[in-house]
mmCIF file of C-alpha atoms in Angstrom:
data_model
loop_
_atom_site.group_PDB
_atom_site.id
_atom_site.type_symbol
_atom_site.label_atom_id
_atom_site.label_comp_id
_atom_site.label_asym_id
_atom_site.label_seq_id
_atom_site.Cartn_x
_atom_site.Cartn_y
_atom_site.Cartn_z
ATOM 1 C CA UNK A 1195 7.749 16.044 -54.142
ATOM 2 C CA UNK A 1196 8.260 18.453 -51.452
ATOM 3 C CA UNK A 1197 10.973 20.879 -51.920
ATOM 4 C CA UNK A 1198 13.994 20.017 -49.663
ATOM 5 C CA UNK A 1199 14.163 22.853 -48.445
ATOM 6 C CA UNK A 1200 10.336 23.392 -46.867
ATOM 7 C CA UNK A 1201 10.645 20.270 -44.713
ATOM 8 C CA UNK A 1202 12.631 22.044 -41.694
ATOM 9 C CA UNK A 1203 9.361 25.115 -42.074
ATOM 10 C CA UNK A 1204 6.818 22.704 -42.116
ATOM 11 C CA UNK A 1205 7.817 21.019 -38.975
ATOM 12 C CA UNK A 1206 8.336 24.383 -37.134
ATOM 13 C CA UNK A 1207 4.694 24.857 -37.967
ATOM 14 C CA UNK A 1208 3.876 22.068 -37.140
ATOM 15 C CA UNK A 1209 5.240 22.107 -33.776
ATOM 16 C CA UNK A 1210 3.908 25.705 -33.260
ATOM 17 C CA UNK A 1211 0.379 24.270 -33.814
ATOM 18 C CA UNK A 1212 0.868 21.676 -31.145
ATOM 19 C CA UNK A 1213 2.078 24.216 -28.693
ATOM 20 C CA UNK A 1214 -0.652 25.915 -29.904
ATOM 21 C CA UNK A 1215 -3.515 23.773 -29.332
ATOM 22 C CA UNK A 1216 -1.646 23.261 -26.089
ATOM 23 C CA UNK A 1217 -1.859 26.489 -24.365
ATOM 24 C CA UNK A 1218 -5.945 27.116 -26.164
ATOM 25 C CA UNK A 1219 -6.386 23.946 -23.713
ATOM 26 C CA UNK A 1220 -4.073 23.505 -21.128
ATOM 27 C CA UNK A 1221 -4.522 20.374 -19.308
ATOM 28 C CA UNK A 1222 -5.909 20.853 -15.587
ATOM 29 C CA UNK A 1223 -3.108 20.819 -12.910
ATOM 30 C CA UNK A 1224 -3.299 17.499 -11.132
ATOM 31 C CA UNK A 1225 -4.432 18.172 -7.467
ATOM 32 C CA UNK A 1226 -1.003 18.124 -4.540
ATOM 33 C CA UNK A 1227 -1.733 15.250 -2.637
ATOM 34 C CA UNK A 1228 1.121 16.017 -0.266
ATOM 35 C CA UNK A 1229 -0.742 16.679 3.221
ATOM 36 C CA UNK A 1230 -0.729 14.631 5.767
ATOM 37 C CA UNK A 1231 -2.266 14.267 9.606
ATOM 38 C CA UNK A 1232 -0.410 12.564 12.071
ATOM 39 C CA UNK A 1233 2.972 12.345 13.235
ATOM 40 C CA UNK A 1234 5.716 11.444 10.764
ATOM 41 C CA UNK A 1235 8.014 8.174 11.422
ATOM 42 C CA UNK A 1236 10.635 8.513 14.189
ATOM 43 C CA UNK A 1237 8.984 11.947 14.756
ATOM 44 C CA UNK A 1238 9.702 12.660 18.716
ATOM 45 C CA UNK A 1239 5.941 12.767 20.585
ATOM 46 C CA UNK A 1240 6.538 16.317 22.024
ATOM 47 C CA UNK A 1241 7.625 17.631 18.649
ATOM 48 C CA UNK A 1242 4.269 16.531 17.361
ATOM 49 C CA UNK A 1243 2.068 17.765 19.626
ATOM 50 C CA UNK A 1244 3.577 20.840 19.610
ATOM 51 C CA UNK A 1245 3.313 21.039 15.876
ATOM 52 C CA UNK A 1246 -0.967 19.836 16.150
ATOM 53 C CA UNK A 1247 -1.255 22.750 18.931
ATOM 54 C CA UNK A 1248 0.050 25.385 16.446
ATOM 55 C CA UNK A 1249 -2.228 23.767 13.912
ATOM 56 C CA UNK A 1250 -5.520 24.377 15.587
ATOM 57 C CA UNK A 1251 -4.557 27.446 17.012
ATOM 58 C CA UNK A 1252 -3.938 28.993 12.989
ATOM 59 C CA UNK A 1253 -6.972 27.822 11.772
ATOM 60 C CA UNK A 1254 -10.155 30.498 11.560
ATOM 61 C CA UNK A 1255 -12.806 28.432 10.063
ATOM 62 C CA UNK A 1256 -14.409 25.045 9.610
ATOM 63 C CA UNK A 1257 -11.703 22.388 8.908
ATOM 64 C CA UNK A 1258 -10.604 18.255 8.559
ATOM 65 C CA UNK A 1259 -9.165 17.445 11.349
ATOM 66 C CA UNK A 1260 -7.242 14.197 13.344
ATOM 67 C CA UNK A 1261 -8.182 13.282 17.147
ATOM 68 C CA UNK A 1262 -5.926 10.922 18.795
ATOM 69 C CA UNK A 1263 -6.600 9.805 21.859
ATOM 70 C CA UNK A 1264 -4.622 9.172 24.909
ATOM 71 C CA UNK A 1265 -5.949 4.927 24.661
ATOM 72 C CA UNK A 1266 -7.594 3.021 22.660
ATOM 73 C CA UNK A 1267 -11.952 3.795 23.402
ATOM 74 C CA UNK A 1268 -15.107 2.105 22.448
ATOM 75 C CA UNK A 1269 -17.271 3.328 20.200
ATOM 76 C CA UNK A 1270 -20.002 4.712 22.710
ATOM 77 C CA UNK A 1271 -16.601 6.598 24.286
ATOM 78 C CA UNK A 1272 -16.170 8.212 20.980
ATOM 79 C CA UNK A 1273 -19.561 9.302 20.700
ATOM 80 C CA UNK A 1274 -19.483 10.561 24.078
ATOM 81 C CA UNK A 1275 -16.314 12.351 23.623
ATOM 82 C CA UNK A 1276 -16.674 13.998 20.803
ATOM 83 C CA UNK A 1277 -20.451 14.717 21.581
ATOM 84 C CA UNK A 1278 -19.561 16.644 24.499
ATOM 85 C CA UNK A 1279 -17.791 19.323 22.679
ATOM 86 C CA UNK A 1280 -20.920 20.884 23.150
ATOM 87 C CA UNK A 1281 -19.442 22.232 26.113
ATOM 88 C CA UNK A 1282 -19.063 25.813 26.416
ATOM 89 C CA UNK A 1283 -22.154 26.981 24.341
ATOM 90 C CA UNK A 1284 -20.040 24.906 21.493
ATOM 91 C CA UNK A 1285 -23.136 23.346 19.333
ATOM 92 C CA UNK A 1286 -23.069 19.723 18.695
ATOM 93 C CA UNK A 1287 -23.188 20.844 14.478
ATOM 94 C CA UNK A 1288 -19.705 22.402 14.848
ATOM 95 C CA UNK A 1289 -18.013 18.512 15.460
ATOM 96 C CA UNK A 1290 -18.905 16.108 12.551
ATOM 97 C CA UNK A 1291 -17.329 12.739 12.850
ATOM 98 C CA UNK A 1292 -16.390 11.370 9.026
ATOM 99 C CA UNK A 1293 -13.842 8.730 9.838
ATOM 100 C CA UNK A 1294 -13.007 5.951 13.204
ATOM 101 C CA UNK A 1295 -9.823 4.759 13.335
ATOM 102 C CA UNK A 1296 -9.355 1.503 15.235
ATOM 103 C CA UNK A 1297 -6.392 -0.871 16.029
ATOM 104 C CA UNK A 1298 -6.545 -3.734 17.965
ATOM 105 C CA UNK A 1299 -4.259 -3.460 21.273
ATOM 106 C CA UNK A 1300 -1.986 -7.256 21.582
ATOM 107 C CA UNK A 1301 0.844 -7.207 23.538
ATOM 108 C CA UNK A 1302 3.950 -7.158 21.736
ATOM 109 C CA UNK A 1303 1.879 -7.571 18.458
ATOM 110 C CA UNK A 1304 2.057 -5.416 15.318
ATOM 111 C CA UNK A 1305 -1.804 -5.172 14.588
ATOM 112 C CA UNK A 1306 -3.588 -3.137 11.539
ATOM 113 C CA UNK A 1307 -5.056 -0.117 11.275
ATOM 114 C CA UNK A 1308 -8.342 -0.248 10.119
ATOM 115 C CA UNK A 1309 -10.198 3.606 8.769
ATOM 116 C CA UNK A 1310 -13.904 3.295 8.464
ATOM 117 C CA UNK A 1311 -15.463 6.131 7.056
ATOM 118 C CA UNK A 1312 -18.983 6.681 8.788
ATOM 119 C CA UNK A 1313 -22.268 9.032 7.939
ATOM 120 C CA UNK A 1314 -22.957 11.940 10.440
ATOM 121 C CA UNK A 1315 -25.177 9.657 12.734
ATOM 122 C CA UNK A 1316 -23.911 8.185 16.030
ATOM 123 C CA UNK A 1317 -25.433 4.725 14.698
ATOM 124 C CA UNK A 1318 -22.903 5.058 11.888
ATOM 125 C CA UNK A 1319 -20.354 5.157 14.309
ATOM 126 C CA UNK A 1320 -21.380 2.250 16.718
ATOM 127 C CA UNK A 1321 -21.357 -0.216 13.385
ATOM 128 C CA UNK A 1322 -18.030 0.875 12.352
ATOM 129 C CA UNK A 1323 -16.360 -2.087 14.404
ATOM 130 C CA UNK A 1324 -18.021 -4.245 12.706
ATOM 131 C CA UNK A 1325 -17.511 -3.061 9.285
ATOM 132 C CA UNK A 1326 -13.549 -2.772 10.291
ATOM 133 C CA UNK A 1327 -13.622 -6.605 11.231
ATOM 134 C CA UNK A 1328 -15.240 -7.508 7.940
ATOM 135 C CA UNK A 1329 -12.987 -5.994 6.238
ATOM 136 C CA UNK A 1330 -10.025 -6.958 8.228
ATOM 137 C CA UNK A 1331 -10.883 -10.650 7.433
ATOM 138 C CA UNK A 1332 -12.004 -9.808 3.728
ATOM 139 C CA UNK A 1333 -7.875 -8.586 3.826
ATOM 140 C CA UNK A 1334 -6.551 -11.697 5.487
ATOM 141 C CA UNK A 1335 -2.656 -10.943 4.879
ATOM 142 C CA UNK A 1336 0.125 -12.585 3.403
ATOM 143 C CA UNK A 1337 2.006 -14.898 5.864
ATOM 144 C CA UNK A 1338 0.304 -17.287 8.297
ATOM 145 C CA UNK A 1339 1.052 -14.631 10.887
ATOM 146 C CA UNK A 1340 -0.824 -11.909 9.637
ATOM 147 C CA UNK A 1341 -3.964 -13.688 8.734
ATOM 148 C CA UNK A 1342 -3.998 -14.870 12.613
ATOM 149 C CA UNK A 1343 -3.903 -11.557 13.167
ATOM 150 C CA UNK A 1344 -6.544 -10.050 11.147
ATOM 151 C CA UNK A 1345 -8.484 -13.023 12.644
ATOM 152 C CA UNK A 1346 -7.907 -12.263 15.855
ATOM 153 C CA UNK A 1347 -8.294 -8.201 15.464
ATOM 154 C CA UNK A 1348 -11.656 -8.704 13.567
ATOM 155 C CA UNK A 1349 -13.133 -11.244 17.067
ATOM 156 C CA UNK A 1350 -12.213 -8.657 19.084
ATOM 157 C CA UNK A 1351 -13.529 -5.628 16.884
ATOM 158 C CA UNK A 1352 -16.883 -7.917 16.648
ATOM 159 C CA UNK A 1353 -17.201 -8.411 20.297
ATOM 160 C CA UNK A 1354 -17.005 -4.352 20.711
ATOM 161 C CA UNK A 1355 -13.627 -4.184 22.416
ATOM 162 C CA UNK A 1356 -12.242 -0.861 22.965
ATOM 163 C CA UNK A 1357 -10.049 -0.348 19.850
ATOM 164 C CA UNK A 1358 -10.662 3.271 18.471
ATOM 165 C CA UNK A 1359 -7.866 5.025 18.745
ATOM 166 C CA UNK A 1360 -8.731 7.989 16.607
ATOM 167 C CA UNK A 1361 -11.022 10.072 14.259
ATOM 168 C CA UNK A 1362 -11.475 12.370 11.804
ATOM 169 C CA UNK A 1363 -14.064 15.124 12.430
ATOM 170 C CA UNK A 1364 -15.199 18.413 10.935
ATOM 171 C CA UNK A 1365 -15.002 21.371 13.037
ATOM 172 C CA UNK A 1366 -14.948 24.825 13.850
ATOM 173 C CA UNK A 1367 -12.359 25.991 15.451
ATOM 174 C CA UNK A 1368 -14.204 26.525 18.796
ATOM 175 C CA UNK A 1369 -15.233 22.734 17.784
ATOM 176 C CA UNK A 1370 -11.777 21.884 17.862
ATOM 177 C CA UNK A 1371 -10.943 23.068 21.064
ATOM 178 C CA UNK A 1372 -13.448 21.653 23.107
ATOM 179 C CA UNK A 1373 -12.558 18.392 21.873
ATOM 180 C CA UNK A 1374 -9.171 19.020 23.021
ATOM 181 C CA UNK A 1375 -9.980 19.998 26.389
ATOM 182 C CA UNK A 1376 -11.757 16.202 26.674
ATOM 183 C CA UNK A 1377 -9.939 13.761 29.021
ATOM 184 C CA UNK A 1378 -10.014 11.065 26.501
ATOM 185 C CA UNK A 1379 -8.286 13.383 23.741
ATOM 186 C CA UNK A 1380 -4.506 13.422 22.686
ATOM 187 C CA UNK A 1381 -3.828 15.503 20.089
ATOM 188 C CA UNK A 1382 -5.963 17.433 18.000
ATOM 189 C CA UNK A 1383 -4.128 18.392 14.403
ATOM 190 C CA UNK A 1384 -6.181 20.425 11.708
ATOM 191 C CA UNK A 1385 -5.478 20.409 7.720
ATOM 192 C CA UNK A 1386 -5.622 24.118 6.005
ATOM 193 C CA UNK A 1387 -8.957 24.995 5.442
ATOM 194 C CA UNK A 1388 -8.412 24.567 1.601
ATOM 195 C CA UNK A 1389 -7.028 21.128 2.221
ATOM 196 C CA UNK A 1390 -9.107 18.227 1.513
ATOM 197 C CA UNK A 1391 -8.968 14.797 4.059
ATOM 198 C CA UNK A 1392 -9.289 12.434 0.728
ATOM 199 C CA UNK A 1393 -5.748 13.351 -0.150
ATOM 200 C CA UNK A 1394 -4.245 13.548 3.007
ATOM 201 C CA UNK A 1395 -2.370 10.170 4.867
ATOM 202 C CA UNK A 1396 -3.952 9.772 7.663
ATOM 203 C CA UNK A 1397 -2.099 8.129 11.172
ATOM 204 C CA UNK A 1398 -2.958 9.107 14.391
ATOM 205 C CA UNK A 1399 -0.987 8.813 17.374
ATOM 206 C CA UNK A 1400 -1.367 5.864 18.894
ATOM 207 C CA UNK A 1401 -1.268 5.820 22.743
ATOM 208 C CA UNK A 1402 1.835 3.745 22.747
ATOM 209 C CA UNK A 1403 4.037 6.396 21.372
ATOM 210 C CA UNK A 1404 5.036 7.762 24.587
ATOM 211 C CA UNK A 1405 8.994 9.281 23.658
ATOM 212 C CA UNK A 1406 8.948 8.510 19.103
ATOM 213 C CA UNK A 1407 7.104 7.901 17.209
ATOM 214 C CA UNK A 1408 8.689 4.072 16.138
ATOM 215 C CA UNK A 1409 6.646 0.807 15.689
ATOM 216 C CA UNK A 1410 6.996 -1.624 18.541
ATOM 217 C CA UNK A 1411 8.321 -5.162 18.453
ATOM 218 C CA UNK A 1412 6.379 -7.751 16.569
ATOM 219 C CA UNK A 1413 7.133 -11.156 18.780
ATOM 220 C CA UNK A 1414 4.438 -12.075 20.954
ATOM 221 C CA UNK A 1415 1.706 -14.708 20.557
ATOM 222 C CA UNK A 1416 -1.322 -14.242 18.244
ATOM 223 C CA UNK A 1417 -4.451 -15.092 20.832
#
């Protein structure tokens, strides 16, 4: 038998190998998955595009960042507006569209938002709408309501209505500005350069947040 009065040393040991083995392989950090683009909930509109001015305006290289734009475009808009950041001597490689955001505008209806990642090719971008409505009715919802409403977003999406309402590019910072000089354009907001867009929230601002940012009322008829 062990002698009574070893057991107390052995598990100090014991626990000093653990702590041991521990810090000879410390388990990776997990990644912060805190950033965000967009403006937060009940956020007042001024307040936010103050804060996505003083975004661009820090940032001094290429960087993910959120265009929202002052109503909801086509697709062949998009292309054309974020195309002709070339502007200025800005070359077309210094915008790279990743993401198109699109939500279907219905009066008085609460309709989903719908992020389609696309390849950097404007072809990519003119089949997003079509991707978003598959998925939209893949998604259905969970009352009666909401599945009239995905069915009613995705006809519209599939007929090529103008429903974009935002995107996520790649840019310089000269990139960045022309885009925000566009008539179509919002706000422009940019992540930190060492910030990736996979674990940021993304929500842009949607052209009917005029004074806060607050979700309108949910009561009108599903078309």
């Amino acid at each position: 038998m062990t002698p009574r009065g070893l057991v107390p040393a052995l598990a100090v040991v014991a626990v000093a190998a653990v702590v041991g083995v521990g810090f000879a392989n410390p388990v990776p950090a997990p990644p912060i998955r805190t950033d965000t683009l967009g403006p937060d909930s009940g956020e007042a509109v001024p307040d936010y595009l103050d804060r996505a001015r003083d975004s661009v305006e820090s940032v001094d290289g290429p960087v993910w960042a959120l265009v929202s734009f002052t109503k909801a475009l086509t697709v062949d808009e998009v292309i054309t507006t974020t195309s002709s950041s070339q502007v200025s001597s800005v070359h077309v490689s210094d915008v790279r569209v990743a993401r198109v955001m699109f939500r279907v505008p219905i009066e008085r209806v609460q309709t989903p938002l719908m992020s389609v990642p696309v390849p950097d090719n404007d072809e990519a971008v003119r089949r997003s709408p079509g991707v978003a409505a598959t998925r939209l009715v893949a998604l259905g919802g969970d009352t009666d309501r909401q599945q009239q409403v995905a069915l009613a977003s995705a006809k519209q999406l599939s007929a090529g209505c103008a429903c974009a309402v935002g995107v996520l590019v790649r840019a310089t910072p000269e990139g960045l500005e022309a885009i925000g000089r566009e008539s179509n354009v919002r706000a422009v907001e940019a992540l930190p350069s060492d910030a990736s867009p996979w674990f940021a929230a993304v929500r842009p601002l949607l052209p009917e947040y005029v004074d806060v940012v607050a979700p309108g009322p949910d009561d009108g008829p599903v078309p």
